[in-house]
CSV table of C-alpha atoms and ligand atoms in Angstrom, one decimal:
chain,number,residue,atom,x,y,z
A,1,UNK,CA,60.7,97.5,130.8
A,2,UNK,CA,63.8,99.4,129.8
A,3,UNK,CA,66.8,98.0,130.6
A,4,UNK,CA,69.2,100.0,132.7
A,5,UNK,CA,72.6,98.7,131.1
A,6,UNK,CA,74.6,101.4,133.9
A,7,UNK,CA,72.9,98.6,136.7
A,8,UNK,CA,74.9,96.2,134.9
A,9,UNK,CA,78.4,98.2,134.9
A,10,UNK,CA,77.6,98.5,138.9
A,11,UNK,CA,76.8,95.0,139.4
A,12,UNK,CA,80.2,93.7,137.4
A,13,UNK,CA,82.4,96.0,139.3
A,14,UNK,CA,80.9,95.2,142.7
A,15,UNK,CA,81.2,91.6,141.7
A,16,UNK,CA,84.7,91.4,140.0
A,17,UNK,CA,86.6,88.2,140.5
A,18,UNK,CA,89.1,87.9,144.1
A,19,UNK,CA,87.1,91.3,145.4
A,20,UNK,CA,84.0,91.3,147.8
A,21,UNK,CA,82.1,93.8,149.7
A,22,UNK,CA,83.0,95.2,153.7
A,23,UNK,CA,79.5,95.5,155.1
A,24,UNK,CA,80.7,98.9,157.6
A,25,UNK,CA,76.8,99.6,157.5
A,26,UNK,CA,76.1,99.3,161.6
A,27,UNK,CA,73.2,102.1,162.5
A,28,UNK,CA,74.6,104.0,164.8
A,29,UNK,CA,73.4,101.8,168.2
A,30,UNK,CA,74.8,98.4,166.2
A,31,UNK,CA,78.3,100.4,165.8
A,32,UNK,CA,78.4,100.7,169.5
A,33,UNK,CA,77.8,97.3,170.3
A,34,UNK,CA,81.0,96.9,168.1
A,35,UNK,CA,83.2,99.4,169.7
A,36,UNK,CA,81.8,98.1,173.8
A,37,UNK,CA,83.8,95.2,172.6
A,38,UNK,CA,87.1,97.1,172.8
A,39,UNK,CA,85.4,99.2,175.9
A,40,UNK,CA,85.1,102.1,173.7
A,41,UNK,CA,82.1,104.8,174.1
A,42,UNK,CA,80.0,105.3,171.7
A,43,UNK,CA,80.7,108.3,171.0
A,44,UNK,CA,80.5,110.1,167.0
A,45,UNK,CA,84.1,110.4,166.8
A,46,UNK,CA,84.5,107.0,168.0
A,47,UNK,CA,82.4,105.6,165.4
A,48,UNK,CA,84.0,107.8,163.0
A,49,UNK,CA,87.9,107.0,163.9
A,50,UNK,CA,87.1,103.4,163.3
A,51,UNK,CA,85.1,104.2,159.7
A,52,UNK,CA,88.3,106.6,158.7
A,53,UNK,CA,90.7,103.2,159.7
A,54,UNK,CA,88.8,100.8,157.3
A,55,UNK,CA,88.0,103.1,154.5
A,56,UNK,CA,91.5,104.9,154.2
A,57,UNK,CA,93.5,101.8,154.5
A,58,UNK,CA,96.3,101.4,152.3
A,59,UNK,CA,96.2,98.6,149.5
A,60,UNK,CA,92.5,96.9,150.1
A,61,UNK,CA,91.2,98.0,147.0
A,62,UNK,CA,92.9,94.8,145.5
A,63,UNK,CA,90.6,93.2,147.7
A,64,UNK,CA,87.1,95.1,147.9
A,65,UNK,CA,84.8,96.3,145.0
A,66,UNK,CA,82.6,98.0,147.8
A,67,UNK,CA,81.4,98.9,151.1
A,68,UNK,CA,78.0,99.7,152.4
A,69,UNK,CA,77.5,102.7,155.2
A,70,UNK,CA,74.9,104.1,157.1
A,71,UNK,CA,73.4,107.3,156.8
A,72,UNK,CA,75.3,108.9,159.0
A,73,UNK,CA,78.8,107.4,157.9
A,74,UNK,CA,78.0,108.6,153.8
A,75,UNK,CA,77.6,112.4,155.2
A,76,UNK,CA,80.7,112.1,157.7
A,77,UNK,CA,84.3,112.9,156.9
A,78,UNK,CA,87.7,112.3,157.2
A,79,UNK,CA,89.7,114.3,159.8
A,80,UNK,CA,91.3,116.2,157.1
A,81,UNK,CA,87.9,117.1,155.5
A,82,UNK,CA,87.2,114.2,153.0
A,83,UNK,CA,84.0,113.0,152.6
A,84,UNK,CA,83.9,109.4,153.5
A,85,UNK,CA,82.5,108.4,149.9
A,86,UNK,CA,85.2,110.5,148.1
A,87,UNK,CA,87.9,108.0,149.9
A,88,UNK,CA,86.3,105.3,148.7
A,89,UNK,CA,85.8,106.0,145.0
A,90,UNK,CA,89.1,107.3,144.5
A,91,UNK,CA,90.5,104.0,145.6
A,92,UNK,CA,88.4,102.5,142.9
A,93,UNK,CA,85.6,101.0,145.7
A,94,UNK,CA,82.1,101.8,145.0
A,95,UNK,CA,79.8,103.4,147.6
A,96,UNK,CA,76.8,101.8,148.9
A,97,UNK,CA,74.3,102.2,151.4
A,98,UNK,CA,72.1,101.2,153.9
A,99,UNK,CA,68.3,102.0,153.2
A,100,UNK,CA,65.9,100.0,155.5
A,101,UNK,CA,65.6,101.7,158.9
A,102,UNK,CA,65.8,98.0,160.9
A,103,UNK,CA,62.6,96.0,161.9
A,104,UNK,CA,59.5,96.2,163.8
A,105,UNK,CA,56.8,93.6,164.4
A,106,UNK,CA,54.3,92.1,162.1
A,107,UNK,CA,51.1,92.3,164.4
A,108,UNK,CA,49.5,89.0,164.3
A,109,UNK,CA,52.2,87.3,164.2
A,110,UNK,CA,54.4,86.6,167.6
A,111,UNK,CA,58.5,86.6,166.9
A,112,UNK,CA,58.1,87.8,163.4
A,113,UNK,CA,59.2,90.9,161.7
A,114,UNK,CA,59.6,93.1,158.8
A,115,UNK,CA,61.9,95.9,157.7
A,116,UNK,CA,60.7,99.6,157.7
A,117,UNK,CA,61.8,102.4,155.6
A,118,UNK,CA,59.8,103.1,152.5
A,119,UNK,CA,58.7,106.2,153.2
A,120,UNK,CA,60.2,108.8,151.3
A,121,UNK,CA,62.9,106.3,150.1
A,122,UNK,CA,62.8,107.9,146.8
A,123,UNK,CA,64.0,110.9,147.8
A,124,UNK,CA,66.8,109.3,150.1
A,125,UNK,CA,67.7,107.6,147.2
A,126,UNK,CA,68.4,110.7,145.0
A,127,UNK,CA,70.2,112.1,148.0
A,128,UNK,CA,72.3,109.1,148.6
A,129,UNK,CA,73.2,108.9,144.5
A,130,UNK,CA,74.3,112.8,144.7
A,131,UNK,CA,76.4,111.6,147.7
A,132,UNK,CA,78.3,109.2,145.6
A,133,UNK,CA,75.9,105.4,146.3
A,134,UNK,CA,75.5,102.9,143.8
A,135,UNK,CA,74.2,100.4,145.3
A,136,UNK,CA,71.8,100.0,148.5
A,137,UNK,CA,71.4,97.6,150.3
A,138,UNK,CA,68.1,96.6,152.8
A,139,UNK,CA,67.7,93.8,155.2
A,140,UNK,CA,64.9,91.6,155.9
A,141,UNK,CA,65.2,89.5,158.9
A,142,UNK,CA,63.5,85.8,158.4
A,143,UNK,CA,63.5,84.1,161.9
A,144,UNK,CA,63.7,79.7,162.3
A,145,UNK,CA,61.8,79.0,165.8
A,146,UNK,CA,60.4,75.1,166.3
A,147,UNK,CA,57.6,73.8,164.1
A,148,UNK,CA,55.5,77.4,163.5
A,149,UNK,CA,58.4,79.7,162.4
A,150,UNK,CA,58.8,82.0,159.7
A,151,UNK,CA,55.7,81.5,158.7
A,152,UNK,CA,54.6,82.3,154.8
A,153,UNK,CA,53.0,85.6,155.7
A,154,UNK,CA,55.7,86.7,157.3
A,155,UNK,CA,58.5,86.0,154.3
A,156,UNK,CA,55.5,87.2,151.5
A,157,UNK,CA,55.1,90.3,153.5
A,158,UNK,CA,58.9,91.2,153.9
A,159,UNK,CA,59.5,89.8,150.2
A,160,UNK,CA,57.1,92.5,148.7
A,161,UNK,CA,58.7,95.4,150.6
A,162,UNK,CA,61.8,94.5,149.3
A,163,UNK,CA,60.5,94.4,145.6
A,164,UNK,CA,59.6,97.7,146.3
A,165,UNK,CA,62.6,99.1,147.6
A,166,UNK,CA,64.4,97.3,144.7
A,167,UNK,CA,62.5,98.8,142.4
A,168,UNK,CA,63.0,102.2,143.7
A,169,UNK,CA,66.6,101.6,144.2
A,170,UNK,CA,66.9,100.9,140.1
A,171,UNK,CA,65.0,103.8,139.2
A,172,UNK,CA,67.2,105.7,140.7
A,173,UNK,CA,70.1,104.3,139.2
A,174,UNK,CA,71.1,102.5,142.2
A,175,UNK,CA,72.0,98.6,142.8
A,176,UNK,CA,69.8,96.9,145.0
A,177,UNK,CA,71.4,94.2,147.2
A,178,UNK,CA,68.5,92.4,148.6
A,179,UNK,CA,69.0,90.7,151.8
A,180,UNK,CA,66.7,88.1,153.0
A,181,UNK,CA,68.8,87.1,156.6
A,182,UNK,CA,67.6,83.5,157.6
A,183,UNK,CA,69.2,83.9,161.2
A,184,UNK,CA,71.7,81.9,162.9
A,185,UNK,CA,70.6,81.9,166.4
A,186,UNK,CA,68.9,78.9,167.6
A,187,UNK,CA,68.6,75.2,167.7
A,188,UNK,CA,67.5,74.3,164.2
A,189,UNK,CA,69.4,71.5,162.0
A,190,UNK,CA,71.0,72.6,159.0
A,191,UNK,CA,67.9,70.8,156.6
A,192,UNK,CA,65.8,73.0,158.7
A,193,UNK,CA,67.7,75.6,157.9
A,194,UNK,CA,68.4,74.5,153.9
A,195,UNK,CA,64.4,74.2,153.4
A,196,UNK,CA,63.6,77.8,154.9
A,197,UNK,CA,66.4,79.7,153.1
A,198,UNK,CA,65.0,77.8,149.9
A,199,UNK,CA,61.4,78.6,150.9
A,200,UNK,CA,62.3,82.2,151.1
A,201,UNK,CA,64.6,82.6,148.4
A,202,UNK,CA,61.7,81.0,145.7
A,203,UNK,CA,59.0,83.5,147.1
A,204,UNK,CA,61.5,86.2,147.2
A,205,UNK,CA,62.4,85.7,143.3
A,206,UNK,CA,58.9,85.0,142.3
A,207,UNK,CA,57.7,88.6,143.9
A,208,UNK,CA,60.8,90.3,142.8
A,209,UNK,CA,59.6,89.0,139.1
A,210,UNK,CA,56.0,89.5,139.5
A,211,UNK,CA,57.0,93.4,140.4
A,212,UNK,CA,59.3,93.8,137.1
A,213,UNK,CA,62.6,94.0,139.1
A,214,UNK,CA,65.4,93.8,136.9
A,215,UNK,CA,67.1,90.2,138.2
A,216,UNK,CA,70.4,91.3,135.9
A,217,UNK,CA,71.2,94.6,137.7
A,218,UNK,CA,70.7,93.0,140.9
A,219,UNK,CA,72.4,91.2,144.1
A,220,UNK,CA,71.0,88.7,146.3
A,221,UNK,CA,72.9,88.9,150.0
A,222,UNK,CA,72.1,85.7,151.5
A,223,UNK,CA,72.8,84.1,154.7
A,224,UNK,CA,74.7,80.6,154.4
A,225,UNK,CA,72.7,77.7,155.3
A,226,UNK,CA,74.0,76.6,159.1
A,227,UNK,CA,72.6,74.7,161.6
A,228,UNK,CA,71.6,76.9,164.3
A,229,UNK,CA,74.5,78.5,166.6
A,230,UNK,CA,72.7,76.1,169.8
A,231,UNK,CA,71.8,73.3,167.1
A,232,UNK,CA,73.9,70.2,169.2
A,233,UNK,CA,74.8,68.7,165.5
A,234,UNK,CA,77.1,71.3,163.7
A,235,UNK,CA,78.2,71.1,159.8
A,236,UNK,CA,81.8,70.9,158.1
A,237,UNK,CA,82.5,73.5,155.5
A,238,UNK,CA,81.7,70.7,152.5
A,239,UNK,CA,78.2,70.3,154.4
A,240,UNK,CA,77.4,73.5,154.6
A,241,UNK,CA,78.4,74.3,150.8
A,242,UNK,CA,76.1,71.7,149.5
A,243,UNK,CA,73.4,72.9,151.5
A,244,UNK,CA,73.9,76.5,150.5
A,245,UNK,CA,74.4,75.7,147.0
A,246,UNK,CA,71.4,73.1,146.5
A,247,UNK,CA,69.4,75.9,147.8
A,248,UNK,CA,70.3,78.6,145.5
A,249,UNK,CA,70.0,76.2,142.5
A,250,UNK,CA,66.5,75.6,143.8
A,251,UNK,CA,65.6,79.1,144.0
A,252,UNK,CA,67.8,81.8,142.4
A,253,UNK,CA,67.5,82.2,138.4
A,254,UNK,CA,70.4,82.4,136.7
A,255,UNK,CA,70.5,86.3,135.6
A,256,UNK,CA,70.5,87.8,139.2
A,257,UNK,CA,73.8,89.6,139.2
A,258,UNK,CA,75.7,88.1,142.2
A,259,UNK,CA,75.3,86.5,145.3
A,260,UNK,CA,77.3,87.8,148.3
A,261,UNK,CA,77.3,86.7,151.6
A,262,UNK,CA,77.2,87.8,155.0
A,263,UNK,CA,78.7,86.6,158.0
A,264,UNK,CA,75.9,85.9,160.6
A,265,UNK,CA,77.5,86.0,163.7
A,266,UNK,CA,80.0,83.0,163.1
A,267,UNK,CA,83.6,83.8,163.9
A,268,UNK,CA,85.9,85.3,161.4
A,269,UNK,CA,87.4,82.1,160.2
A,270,UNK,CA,84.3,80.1,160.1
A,271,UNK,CA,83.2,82.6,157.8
A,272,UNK,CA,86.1,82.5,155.3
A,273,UNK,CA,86.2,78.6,155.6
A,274,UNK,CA,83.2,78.3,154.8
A,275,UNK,CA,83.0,80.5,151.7
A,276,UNK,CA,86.5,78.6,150.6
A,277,UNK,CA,84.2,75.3,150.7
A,278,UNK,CA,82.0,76.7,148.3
A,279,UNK,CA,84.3,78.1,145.6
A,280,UNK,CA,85.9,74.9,145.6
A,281,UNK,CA,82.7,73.2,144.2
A,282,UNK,CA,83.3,74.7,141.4
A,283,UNK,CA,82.1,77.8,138.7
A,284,UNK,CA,78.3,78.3,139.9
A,285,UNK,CA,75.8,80.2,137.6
A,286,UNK,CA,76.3,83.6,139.2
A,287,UNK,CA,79.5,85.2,140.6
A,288,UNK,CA,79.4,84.9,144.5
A,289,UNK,CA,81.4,86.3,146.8
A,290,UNK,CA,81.6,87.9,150.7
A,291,UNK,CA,79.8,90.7,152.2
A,292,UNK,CA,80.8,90.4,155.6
A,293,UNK,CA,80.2,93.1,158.5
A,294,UNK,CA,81.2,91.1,162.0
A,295,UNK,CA,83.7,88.7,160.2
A,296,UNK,CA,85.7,91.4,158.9
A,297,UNK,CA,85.5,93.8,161.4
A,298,UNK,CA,86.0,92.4,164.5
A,299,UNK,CA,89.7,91.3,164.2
A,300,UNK,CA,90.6,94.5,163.0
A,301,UNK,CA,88.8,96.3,166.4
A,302,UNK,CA,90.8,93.7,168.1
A,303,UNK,CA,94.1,95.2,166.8
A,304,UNK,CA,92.9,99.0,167.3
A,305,UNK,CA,91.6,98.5,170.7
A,306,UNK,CA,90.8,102.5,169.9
A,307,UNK,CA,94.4,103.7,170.2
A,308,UNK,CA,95.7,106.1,167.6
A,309,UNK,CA,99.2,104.2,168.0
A,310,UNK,CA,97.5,100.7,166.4
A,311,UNK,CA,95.9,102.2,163.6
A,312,UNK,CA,99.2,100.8,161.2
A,313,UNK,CA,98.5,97.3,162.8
A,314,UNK,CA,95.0,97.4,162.3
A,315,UNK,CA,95.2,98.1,158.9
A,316,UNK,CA,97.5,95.4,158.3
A,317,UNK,CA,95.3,92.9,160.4
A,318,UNK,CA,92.4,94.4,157.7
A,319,UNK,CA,94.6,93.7,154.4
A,320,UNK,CA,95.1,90.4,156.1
A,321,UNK,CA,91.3,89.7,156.4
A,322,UNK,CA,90.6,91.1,152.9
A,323,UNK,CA,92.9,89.0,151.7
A,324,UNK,CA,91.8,85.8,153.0
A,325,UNK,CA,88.4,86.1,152.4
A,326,UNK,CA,89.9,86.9,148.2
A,327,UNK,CA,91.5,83.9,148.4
A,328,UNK,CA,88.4,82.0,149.6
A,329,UNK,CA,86.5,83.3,147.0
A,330,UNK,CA,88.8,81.6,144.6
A,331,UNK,CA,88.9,78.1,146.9
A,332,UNK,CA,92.4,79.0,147.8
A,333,UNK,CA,92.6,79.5,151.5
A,334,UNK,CA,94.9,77.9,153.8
A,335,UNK,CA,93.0,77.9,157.0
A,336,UNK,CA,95.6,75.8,159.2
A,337,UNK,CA,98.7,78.2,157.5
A,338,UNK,CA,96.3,81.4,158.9
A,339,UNK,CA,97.1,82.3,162.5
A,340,UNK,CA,95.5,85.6,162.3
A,341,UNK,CA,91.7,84.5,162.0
A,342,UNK,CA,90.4,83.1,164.6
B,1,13P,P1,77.5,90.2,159.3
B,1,13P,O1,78.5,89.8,158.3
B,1,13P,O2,78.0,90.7,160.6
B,1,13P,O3,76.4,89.2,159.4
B,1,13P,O4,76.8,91.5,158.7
B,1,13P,C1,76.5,91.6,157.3
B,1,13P,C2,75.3,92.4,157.1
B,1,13P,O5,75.3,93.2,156.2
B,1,13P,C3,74.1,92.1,157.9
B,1,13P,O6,73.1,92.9,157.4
């Protein structure tokens, strides 16, 4: 196949060293799960006040390459009438997108499911290029439960639809960031945990290669490997690094792109911890760095609280986040010197 050498360009700038990616791509229901925490409605120009905070803040472009939205969020606007897109690439941050349209269940197959959204993706992603995306992002949910769970058919099945979508996403000119999300919630132990990512991530890059997707213009989003949020034996940073790295070594060839990571539901400072652990073992085969949604966010929601009068202080509690996580990437954060995260 041809090679797409634009992919490439993407890929480097959404993966340039001390930046990572703001994940502000809630559907429209997950945004106001975000804003009940402040006891905000959720209401559109709710949801849009908060996007207009994050994406016109002052001075995070040192910090991000990119941000994914949601359909609704890449066709809204500013107050004064810029698109939201439009703020982003002139501060130098690519625009990406969400494309799968969340998950349903695989019949058959009791507390499994897979991600829907193929249909006519083609044409949203010609739509979604014109409105500025490079990148897309879709999101396969993998769940851990006792002896039975995920179960092969189950990863195979959502593996394949995500070699699809990746394939569409690069024939359109768009990154794909595919993003198998082992979840957090439950009781499992972290080797539990370390041999399902790795069980995932090997049939994930054997279909992705089997359907010709181009591994170069290409980023993985993975979940870290963690012991489940109820598992009674939890993991230091340094465990939880290994475990995260052994796995992609096991399973992710060397030309994918980048790895970025999302957050999971651990707290803000787990997150960055945790992704300061693993730059500090050292250069790695691909770049890595964070993708987070909740770990980001929620601090900064904390400081708006949805009043016009905190949207300096938010900003500034968002540079500060930014920041940390940069410095993380590069094994440099100070966690007990950081009274901001918590
Ligand atoms: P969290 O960082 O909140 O896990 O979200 C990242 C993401 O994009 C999940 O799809």
């Amino acid at each position: 196949m041809k090679k797409n050498t634009k992919l490439y360009e993407i890929v480097a700038a959404l993966m340039a060293p001390g930046k990572g990616i703001l994940a502000a791509d809630e559907s429209d229901a997950t945004a106001g799960k975000r804003l009940s925490m402040v006891h905000l409605p959720n209401e559109p120009e709710n949801r849009q006040d908060f996007r207009e905070l994050l994406f016109a803040a002052p001075g995070t472009e040192e910090y991000l390459s990119g941000v994914i939205m949601y359909d609704s969020s890449i066709k809204n606007f500013t107050d004064d009438g810029t698109p939201f897109p439009d703020v982003l690439t002139a501060k130098g941050i690519v625009p990406g997108i969400k494309v799968d349209l969340g998950t349903v269940d695989l019949h058959g197959f009791k507390g499994e499911v897979v991600s829907q959204g193929l249909d006519n993706l083609e044409e949203r992603f010609k739509e979604y290029y014109d409105l500025g995306a490079r990148f897309a992002k879709w999101r396969a949910v993998i769940t851990i439960d006792d002896e039975e769970l995920p179960t092969d058919a189950a990863i195979t099945m959502n593996c394949i639809i995500l070699a699809r979508y990746a394939q569409l996403a690069q024939a359109a000119g768009i990154v794909p960031m595919v993003e198998p999300e082992v979840i957090y919630a439950g009781d499992h132990t972290l080797q539990k945990a370390e041999m399902v990512t790795t069980r995932t991530l090997q049939i994930l890059f054997q279909t992705l290669m089997t359907y010709k997707v181009d591994l170069e213009g290409l980023i993985l989003k993975s979940s870290m490997v963690l012991a489940g949020d109820m598992c009674s034996e939890q993991s230091t940073p340094e465990q939880i690094a290994n475990a995260t790295m052994r796995t992609f070594h096991m399973s992710v060839p060397h030309e994918v792109g980048g790895i970025v990571f999302l957050s999971g539901g651990q707290t803000p400072k787990r997150s960055t911890e945790n992704l300061n652990a693993m730059a500090k073992l050292g250069a790695q085969p691909w770049p890595i760095t964070f993708s987070f949604s909740r770990a980001i966010e929620e601090p900064v929601l904390m400081a708006w609280q949805g009043k016009p009068e905190n949207i300096p202080e938010a900003q500034k509690v968002l540079l500060h986040v930014c920041k940390m996580n940069s410095l993380a990437t590069q094994g440099k954060y100070d966690s007990a010197a950081d009274a901001i995260l918590k």
